[in-house]
Coordinates of C-alpha atoms in Angstrom, one line a residue:
X12 CA 11.3 87.5 -15.8
X13 CA 10.2 86.6 -12.3
X14 CA 12.7 84.8 -10.1
X15 CA 12.0 81.1 -9.5
X16 CA 10.8 80.5 -5.9
X17 CA 13.0 77.6 -4.9
X18 CA 11.5 77.4 -1.4
X19 CA 8.1 76.5 -2.8
X20 CA 9.2 74.1 -5.5
X21 CA 7.8 70.5 -5.4
X22 CA 11.2 69.0 -4.6
X23 CA 11.8 71.4 -1.7
X24 CA 8.4 70.7 -0.3
X25 CA 9.0 67.0 -0.4
X26 CA 12.3 67.3 1.4
X27 CA 10.7 69.4 4.0
X28 CA 8.0 66.8 4.5
X29 CA 10.5 64.0 4.9
X30 CA 12.6 66.1 7.3
X31 CA 9.8 67.1 9.7
X32 CA 7.6 64.0 9.4
X33 CA 9.7 62.1 11.9
X34 CA 9.3 64.7 14.6
X35 CA 6.0 66.2 13.8
X36 CA 4.3 62.9 13.4
X37 CA 6.5 60.8 15.6
X38 CA 3.8 58.4 16.7
X39 CA 3.3 57.3 13.1
X40 CA 6.7 57.2 11.6
X41 CA 9.2 57.0 14.5
X42 CA 7.2 54.1 15.9
X43 CA 7.7 52.2 12.7
X44 CA 10.7 50.9 10.7
X45 CA 11.8 54.4 9.6
X46 CA 11.7 55.7 13.1
X47 CA 13.7 52.7 14.4
X48 CA 16.4 53.4 11.8
X49 CA 16.6 57.1 12.8
X50 CA 16.8 56.4 16.5
X51 CA 19.3 53.6 16.1
X52 CA 16.6 51.1 16.9
X53 CA 18.0 48.5 14.5
X54 CA 20.6 47.7 17.1
X55 CA 18.4 48.4 20.1
X56 CA 16.5 45.6 21.8
X57 CA 12.8 46.1 22.2
X58 CA 11.4 46.3 25.7
X59 CA 8.1 44.9 24.5
X60 CA 8.0 41.1 25.1
X61 CA 7.6 39.0 22.1
X62 CA 4.3 37.0 22.2
X63 CA 4.8 33.3 22.4
X64 CA 3.5 31.4 19.4
X65 CA 0.3 29.5 19.7
X66 CA 0.6 25.7 20.0
X67 CA -1.0 25.3 16.6
X68 CA 1.7 27.3 14.9
X69 CA 4.6 25.5 16.6
X70 CA 7.3 23.9 14.4
X71 CA 6.5 20.5 16.1
X72 CA 2.9 20.7 15.2
X73 CA 3.7 21.8 11.6
X74 CA 6.2 18.9 11.3
X75 CA 3.5 16.4 12.1
X76 CA 1.3 17.5 9.2
X77 CA 1.5 15.8 5.9
X78 CA 0.3 18.3 3.2
X79 CA 0.9 15.7 0.5
X80 CA -2.2 13.7 1.7
X81 CA -4.8 16.0 0.2
X82 CA -7.0 15.3 -2.8
X83 CA -6.2 17.1 -6.0
X84 CA -8.6 15.3 -8.4
X85 CA -11.1 13.1 -6.6
X86 CA -14.2 14.3 -4.9
X87 CA -14.7 12.8 -1.4
X88 CA -16.9 9.9 -2.5
X89 CA -14.4 8.8 -5.2
X90 CA -11.5 9.1 -2.7
X91 CA -13.3 6.8 -0.2
X92 CA -14.2 4.2 -2.8
X93 CA -10.6 4.2 -4.1
X94 CA -9.3 3.8 -0.5
X95 CA -11.7 0.9 0.2
X96 CA -10.9 -0.9 -3.1
X97 CA -7.1 -0.4 -2.7
X98 CA -7.2 -1.8 0.8
X99 CA -8.8 -5.0 -0.5
X100 CA -6.0 -5.3 -3.1
X101 CA -3.3 -4.6 -0.6
X102 CA -4.7 -5.2 2.8
X103 CA -3.1 -4.7 6.2
X104 CA -1.7 -7.9 7.7
X105 CA 1.0 -9.1 10.1
X106 CA 3.7 -8.0 7.6
X107 CA 2.7 -4.4 7.8
X108 CA 0.3 -1.6 6.9
X109 CA -2.2 -1.8 4.1
X110 CA -3.0 0.6 1.2
X111 CA -5.1 2.9 3.5
X112 CA -2.3 3.6 6.0
X113 CA 0.2 3.9 3.2
X114 CA -1.8 6.7 1.5
X115 CA -2.3 4.8 -1.8
X116 CA -5.6 6.6 -2.6
X117 CA -3.7 9.9 -2.5
X118 CA -1.0 8.6 -4.8
X119 CA -3.7 7.5 -7.3
X120 CA -5.5 10.9 -6.9
X121 CA -2.2 12.8 -7.6
X122 CA -1.5 10.7 -10.7
X123 CA -4.9 11.4 -12.2
X124 CA -4.4 15.1 -11.6
X125 CA -1.1 15.0 -13.4
X126 CA -0.5 15.1 -17.2
X127 CA -0.4 11.3 -17.0
X128 CA -4.1 11.3 -16.1
X129 CA -5.0 13.0 -19.4
X130 CA -2.6 10.8 -21.5
X131 CA -0.4 13.9 -22.2
X132 CA 2.4 11.8 -23.8
X133 CA 0.3 9.1 -25.4
X134 CA -0.5 8.8 -29.1
X135 CA -4.2 9.6 -29.1
X136 CA -5.3 9.4 -32.8
X137 CA -7.6 6.6 -33.8
X138 CA -8.8 4.3 -35.0
X139 CA -9.4 2.8 -31.6
X140 CA -9.4 -0.9 -32.4
X141 CA -10.0 -3.6 -29.9
X142 CA -6.7 -5.4 -29.5
X143 CA -6.0 -9.1 -29.1
X144 CA -6.0 -10.7 -25.7
X145 CA -2.2 -10.4 -25.5
X146 CA -2.3 -6.7 -26.5
X147 CA -4.9 -5.1 -24.2
X148 CA -7.1 -2.2 -25.1
X149 CA -6.2 0.9 -27.0
X150 CA -8.4 3.2 -25.1
X151 CA -10.6 5.9 -26.6
X152 CA -10.9 7.5 -23.2
X153 CA -8.3 9.1 -21.0
X154 CA -6.9 7.4 -17.9
X155 CA -8.7 9.6 -15.4
X156 CA -12.0 8.8 -17.2
X157 CA -11.2 5.1 -17.1
X158 CA -10.6 5.2 -13.3
X159 CA -13.5 7.5 -12.4
X160 CA -16.0 5.5 -14.6
X161 CA -14.7 2.3 -13.2
X162 CA -15.3 3.5 -9.7
X163 CA -18.8 4.6 -10.7
X164 CA -19.5 1.2 -12.1
X165 CA -18.3 -0.4 -8.9
X166 CA -20.6 1.9 -6.9
X167 CA -23.6 1.2 -9.2
X168 CA -23.0 -2.6 -9.0
X169 CA -22.8 -2.4 -5.2
X170 CA -26.0 -0.5 -4.9
X171 CA -27.9 -2.8 -7.3
X172 CA -26.6 -6.0 -5.8
X173 CA -26.3 -5.2 -2.1
X174 CA -28.4 -1.9 -1.9
X175 CA -25.4 -0.3 -0.2
X176 CA -22.4 1.9 -1.1
X177 CA -19.2 0.0 -1.9
X178 CA -17.5 1.5 1.2
X179 CA -20.3 0.1 3.4
X180 CA -19.9 -3.5 2.1
X181 CA -18.3 -6.3 4.1
X182 CA -14.8 -7.2 2.9
X183 CA -16.0 -10.4 1.1
X184 CA -18.7 -8.4 -0.7
X185 CA -16.1 -5.9 -1.9
X186 CA -13.9 -8.8 -3.0
X187 CA -16.8 -10.2 -5.0
X188 CA -17.3 -6.9 -7.0
X189 CA -13.6 -6.5 -7.6
X190 CA -13.4 -10.1 -8.8
X191 CA -16.2 -9.4 -11.3
X192 CA -14.3 -6.4 -12.5
X193 CA -11.2 -8.4 -12.9
X194 CA -13.0 -11.0 -15.0
X195 CA -14.6 -8.4 -17.2
X196 CA -18.1 -9.2 -16.1
X197 CA -18.8 -5.5 -15.5
X198 CA -18.6 -3.0 -18.3
X199 CA -17.3 0.5 -17.7
X200 CA -18.1 2.5 -20.9
X201 CA -18.0 2.2 -24.7
X202 CA -17.1 -1.5 -24.7
X203 CA -14.3 -0.9 -22.1
X204 CA -14.6 -3.8 -19.6
X205 CA -14.0 -3.9 -15.9
X206 CA -10.9 -6.0 -16.6
X207 CA -9.2 -3.0 -18.2
X208 CA -10.1 -0.8 -15.3
X209 CA -9.0 -3.4 -12.7
X210 CA -5.7 -4.1 -14.4
X211 CA -4.9 -0.3 -14.4
X212 CA -6.2 0.2 -10.9
X213 CA -4.1 -2.7 -9.5
X214 CA -1.0 -1.3 -11.1
X215 CA -1.7 2.1 -9.5
X216 CA -2.2 0.5 -6.1
X217 CA 1.1 -1.3 -6.3
X218 CA 2.8 1.9 -7.4
X219 CA 1.3 3.8 -4.5
X220 CA 2.6 1.2 -2.1
X221 CA 6.2 1.2 -3.3
X222 CA 6.8 4.6 -5.0
X223 CA 8.7 7.4 -3.4
X224 CA 6.7 9.1 -0.7
X225 CA 7.2 12.4 -2.6
X226 CA 4.3 11.3 -4.9
X227 CA 1.7 10.8 -2.2
X228 CA 1.9 7.1 -1.3
X229 CA 4.3 4.8 0.7
X230 CA 3.7 7.0 3.8
X231 CA 6.8 7.2 6.0
X232 CA 8.5 4.8 3.6
X233 CA 6.7 1.9 5.3
X234 CA 6.2 0.0 2.0
X235 CA 10.0 0.1 1.5
X236 CA 10.7 -0.9 5.1
X237 CA 8.5 -4.0 4.7
X238 CA 10.8 -5.1 1.8
X239 CA 14.0 -3.8 3.4
X240 CA 14.4 -1.6 0.3
X241 CA 16.9 1.2 0.8
X242 CA 15.1 3.8 -1.3
X243 CA 17.0 6.6 -3.0
X244 CA 20.5 6.4 -1.5
X245 CA 23.2 8.7 -2.8
X246 CA 25.9 6.0 -2.6
X247 CA 26.4 2.3 -1.7
X248 CA 30.2 2.5 -1.4
X249 CA 30.2 1.8 2.4
X250 CA 28.5 -1.6 1.9
X251 CA 29.9 -2.8 -1.4
X252 CA 32.6 -5.0 0.2
X253 CA 30.2 -6.7 2.6
X254 CA 29.2 -10.3 1.9
X255 CA 26.0 -10.3 4.0
X256 CA 22.8 -8.4 3.2
X257 CA 23.0 -4.9 4.6
X258 CA 19.8 -3.3 6.0
X259 CA 19.8 0.4 5.4
X260 CA 17.5 3.1 6.6
X261 CA 15.6 4.1 3.5
X262 CA 15.8 7.6 2.1
X263 CA 13.3 9.5 0.0
X264 CA 14.0 12.0 -2.8
X265 CA 12.7 14.6 -0.3
X266 CA 15.6 13.8 2.0
X267 CA 18.1 14.9 -0.7
X268 CA 16.1 18.1 -1.4
X269 CA 16.1 19.4 2.2
X270 CA 19.6 18.4 3.3

């Protein structure tokens, strides 16, 4: 039987490769992480100056960006109509910012993109019977369909009545269309009136003004600050014994996550 040639075995060849790679091909390996470990470079300071980060990548610039204000459901036209309509329902005045500055349109957009927008936890089996005036409608369409079709009806009404897009109308003209929706004078689809759309839309606007900023609206907690609402505080023990109203800097759920 021939004697096994250990020197030429695969394992020996691999060991030889690893042994000599660092010296024979030093420019490739020694210059990298393995080479740094071999030469003690993990504790050695590099003589190559570290390039300074660009202004766009600075922490200060990143901190000023609000990634929560990005559409997840609406297209650009729908987002603009939503923003314009929400501003008429909650306009800016001497008390503070309006729906636009508070990011309400993004709150509505995020809600429609969520399971809530497709009625994920709602009983959805018919018959879909028109309810009494005190009951409201049992909708045969999903919430995101109600809102998008309502916005489309507003846009069509605007173009037929004023020959302009809703976002191009004067405030009083926008109010006139919203009033018609509120009164049920404009149909949305399948017997669903503008009143149903308006009631749901108005609720969403108010939620966007006063909900936690984590959900896209109430930017910088300005909605809470207008009401002197403290937001999500961990404890009130430090003010429980005070007789006068205590104004607290509001806190978001996000504050508890990052601290």
